mmCIF file of C-alpha atoms in Angstrom:
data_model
loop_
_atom_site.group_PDB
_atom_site.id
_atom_site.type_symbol
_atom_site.label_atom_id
_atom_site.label_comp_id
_atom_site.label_asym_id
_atom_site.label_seq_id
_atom_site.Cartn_x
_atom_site.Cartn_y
_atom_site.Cartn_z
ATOM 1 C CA UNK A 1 -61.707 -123.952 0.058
ATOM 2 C CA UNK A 2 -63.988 -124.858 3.082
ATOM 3 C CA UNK A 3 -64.480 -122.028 5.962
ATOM 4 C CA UNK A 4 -65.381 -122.921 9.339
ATOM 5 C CA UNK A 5 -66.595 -121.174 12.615
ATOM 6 C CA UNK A 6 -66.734 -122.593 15.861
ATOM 7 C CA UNK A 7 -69.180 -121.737 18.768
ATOM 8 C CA UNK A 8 -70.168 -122.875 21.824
ATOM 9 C CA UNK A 9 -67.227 -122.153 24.039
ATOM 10 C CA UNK A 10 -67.939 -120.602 27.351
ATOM 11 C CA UNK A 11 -66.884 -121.010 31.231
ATOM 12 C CA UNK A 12 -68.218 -124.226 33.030
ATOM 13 C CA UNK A 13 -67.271 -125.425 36.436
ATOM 14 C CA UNK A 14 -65.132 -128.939 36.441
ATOM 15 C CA UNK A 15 -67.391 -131.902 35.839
ATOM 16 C CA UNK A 16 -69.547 -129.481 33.966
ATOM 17 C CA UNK A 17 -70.495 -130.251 30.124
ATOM 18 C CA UNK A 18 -70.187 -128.486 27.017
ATOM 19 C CA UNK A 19 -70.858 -128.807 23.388
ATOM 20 C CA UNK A 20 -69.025 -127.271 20.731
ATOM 21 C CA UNK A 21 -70.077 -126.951 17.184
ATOM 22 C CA UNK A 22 -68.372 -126.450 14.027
ATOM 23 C CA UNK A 23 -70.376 -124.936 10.764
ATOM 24 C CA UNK A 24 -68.296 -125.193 7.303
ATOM 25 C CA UNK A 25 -69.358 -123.451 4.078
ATOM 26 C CA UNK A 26 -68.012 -123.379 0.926
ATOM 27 C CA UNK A 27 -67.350 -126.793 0.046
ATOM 28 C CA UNK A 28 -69.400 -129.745 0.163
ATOM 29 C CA UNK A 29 -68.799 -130.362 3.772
ATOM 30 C CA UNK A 30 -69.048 -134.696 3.419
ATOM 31 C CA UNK A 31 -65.951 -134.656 1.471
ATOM 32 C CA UNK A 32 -63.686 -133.855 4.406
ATOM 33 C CA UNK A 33 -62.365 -135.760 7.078
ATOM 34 C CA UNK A 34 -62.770 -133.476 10.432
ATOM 35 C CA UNK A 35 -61.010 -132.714 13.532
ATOM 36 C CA UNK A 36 -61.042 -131.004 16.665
ATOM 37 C CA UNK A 37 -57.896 -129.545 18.337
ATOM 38 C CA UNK A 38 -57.122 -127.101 21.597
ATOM 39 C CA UNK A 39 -54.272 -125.035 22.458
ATOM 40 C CA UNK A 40 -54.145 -124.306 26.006
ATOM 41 C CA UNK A 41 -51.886 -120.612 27.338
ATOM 42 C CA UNK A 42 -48.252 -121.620 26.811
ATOM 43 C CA UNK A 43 -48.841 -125.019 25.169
ATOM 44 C CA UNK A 44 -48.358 -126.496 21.820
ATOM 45 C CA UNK A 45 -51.522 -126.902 19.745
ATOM 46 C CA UNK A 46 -52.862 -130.495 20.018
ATOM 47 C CA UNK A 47 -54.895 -132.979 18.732
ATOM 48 C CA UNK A 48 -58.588 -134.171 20.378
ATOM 49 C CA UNK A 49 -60.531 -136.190 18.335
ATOM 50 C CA UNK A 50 -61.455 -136.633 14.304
ATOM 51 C CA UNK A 51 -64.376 -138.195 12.246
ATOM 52 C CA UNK A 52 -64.121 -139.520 8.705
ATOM 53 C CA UNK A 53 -66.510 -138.207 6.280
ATOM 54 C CA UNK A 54 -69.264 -140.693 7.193
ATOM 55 C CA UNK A 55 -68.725 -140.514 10.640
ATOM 56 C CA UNK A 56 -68.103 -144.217 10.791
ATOM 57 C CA UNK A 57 -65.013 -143.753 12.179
ATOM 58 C CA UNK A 58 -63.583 -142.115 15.134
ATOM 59 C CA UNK A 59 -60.491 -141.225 17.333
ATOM 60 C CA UNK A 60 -59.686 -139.475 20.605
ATOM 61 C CA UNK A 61 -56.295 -138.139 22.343
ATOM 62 C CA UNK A 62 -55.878 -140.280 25.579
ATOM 63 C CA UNK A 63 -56.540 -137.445 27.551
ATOM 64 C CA UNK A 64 -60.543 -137.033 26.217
ATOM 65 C CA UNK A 65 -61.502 -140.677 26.138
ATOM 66 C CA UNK A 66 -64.569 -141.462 27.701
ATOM 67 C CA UNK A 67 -65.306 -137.934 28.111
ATOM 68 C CA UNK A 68 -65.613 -136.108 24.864
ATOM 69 C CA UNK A 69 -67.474 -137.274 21.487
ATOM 70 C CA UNK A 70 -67.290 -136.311 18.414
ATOM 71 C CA UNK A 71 -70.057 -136.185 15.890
ATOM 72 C CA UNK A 72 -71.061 -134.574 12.589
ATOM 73 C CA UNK A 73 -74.260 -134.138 10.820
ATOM 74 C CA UNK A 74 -73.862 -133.623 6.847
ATOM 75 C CA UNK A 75 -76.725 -132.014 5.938
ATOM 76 C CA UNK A 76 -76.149 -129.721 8.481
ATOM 77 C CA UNK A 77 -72.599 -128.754 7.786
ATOM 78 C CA UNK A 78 -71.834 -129.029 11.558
ATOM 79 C CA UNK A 79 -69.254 -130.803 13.308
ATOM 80 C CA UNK A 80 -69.698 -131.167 16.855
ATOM 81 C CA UNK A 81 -67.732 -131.961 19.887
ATOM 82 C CA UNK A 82 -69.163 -133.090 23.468
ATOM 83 C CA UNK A 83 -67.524 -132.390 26.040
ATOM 84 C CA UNK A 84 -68.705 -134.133 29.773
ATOM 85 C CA UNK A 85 -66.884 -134.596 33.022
ATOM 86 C CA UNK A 86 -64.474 -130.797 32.405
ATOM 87 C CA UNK A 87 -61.573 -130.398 34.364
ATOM 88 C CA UNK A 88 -59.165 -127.295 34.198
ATOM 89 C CA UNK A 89 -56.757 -128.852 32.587
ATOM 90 C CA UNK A 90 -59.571 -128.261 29.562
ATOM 91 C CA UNK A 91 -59.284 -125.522 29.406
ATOM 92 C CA UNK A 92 -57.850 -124.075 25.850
ATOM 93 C CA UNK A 93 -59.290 -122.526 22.091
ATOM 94 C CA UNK A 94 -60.391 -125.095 20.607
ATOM 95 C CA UNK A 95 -60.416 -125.125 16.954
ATOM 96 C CA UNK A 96 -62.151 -127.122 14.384
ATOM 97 C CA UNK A 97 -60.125 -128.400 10.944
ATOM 98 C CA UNK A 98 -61.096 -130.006 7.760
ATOM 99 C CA UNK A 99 -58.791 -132.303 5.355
ATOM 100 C CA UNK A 100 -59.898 -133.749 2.475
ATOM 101 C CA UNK A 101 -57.784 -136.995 3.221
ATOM 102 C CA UNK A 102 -56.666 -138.701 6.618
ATOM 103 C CA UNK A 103 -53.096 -138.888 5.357
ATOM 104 C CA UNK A 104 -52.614 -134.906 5.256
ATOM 105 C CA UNK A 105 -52.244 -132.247 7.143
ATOM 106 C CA UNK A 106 -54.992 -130.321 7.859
ATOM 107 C CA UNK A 107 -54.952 -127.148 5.442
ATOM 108 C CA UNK A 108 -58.594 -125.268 6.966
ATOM 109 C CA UNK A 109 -59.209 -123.986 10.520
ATOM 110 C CA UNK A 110 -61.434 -122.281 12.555
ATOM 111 C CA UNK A 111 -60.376 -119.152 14.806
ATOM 112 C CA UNK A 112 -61.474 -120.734 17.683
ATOM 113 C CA UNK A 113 -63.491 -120.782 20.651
ATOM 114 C CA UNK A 114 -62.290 -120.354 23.648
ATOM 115 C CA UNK A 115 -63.302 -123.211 27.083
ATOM 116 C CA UNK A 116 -62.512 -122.450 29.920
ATOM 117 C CA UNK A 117 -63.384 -124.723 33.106
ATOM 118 C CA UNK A 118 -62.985 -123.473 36.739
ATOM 119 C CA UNK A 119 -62.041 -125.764 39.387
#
């Protein structure tokens, strides 16, 4: 089993940047794919962005594009998630998750860190 603990969240004003990190233990942290995800008040829980092991390999929700990146750095055991150009509708926990394939579901999270961006 992997653990993992986010940090970084805070309050930014829109257009305001942020980077959130993600620290796993436990398990050798280059044998899981990872991914970041937000839940906003009254929302589902959804999907931002994931990395493959190497960090060859990449993807994004629509709504991040351009604006967030994902990176990792092994030896480290850190996952991390840039965030530029915040708007409010940002705001949310975000949570970071860990798979050991890309065709699961994710079975470790975070709690979360909470973003939240003022307009």
């Amino acid at each position: 089993q992997v653990h993992l603990v986010e940090s970084g969240g805070g309050l930014v004003q829109a257009g305001g940047s942020l980077r959130l990190s993600c620290v796993a233990s436990g398990r050798t942290f280059s044998n899981y794919y990872m991914g970041w995800f937000r839940q906003a008040p009254g929302k589902e829980r959804e999907f931002v962005a994931t990395m493959s092991r190497g960090g060859d390999s990449t993807a994004y929700a629509d709504s991040v594009k351009g604006r967030f990146t994902v990176s990792r750095d092994n030896p480290k055991n850190t996952v991390y998630l840039q965030m530029n150009s915040l708007k409010p509708e940002d705001t949310a926990v975000y949570y970071c998750a860990a798979r050991e394939k890309p065709t699961i579901t994710y079975p470790y999270w975070g709690r979360g860190t909470q973003v939240t961006v003022s307009s």
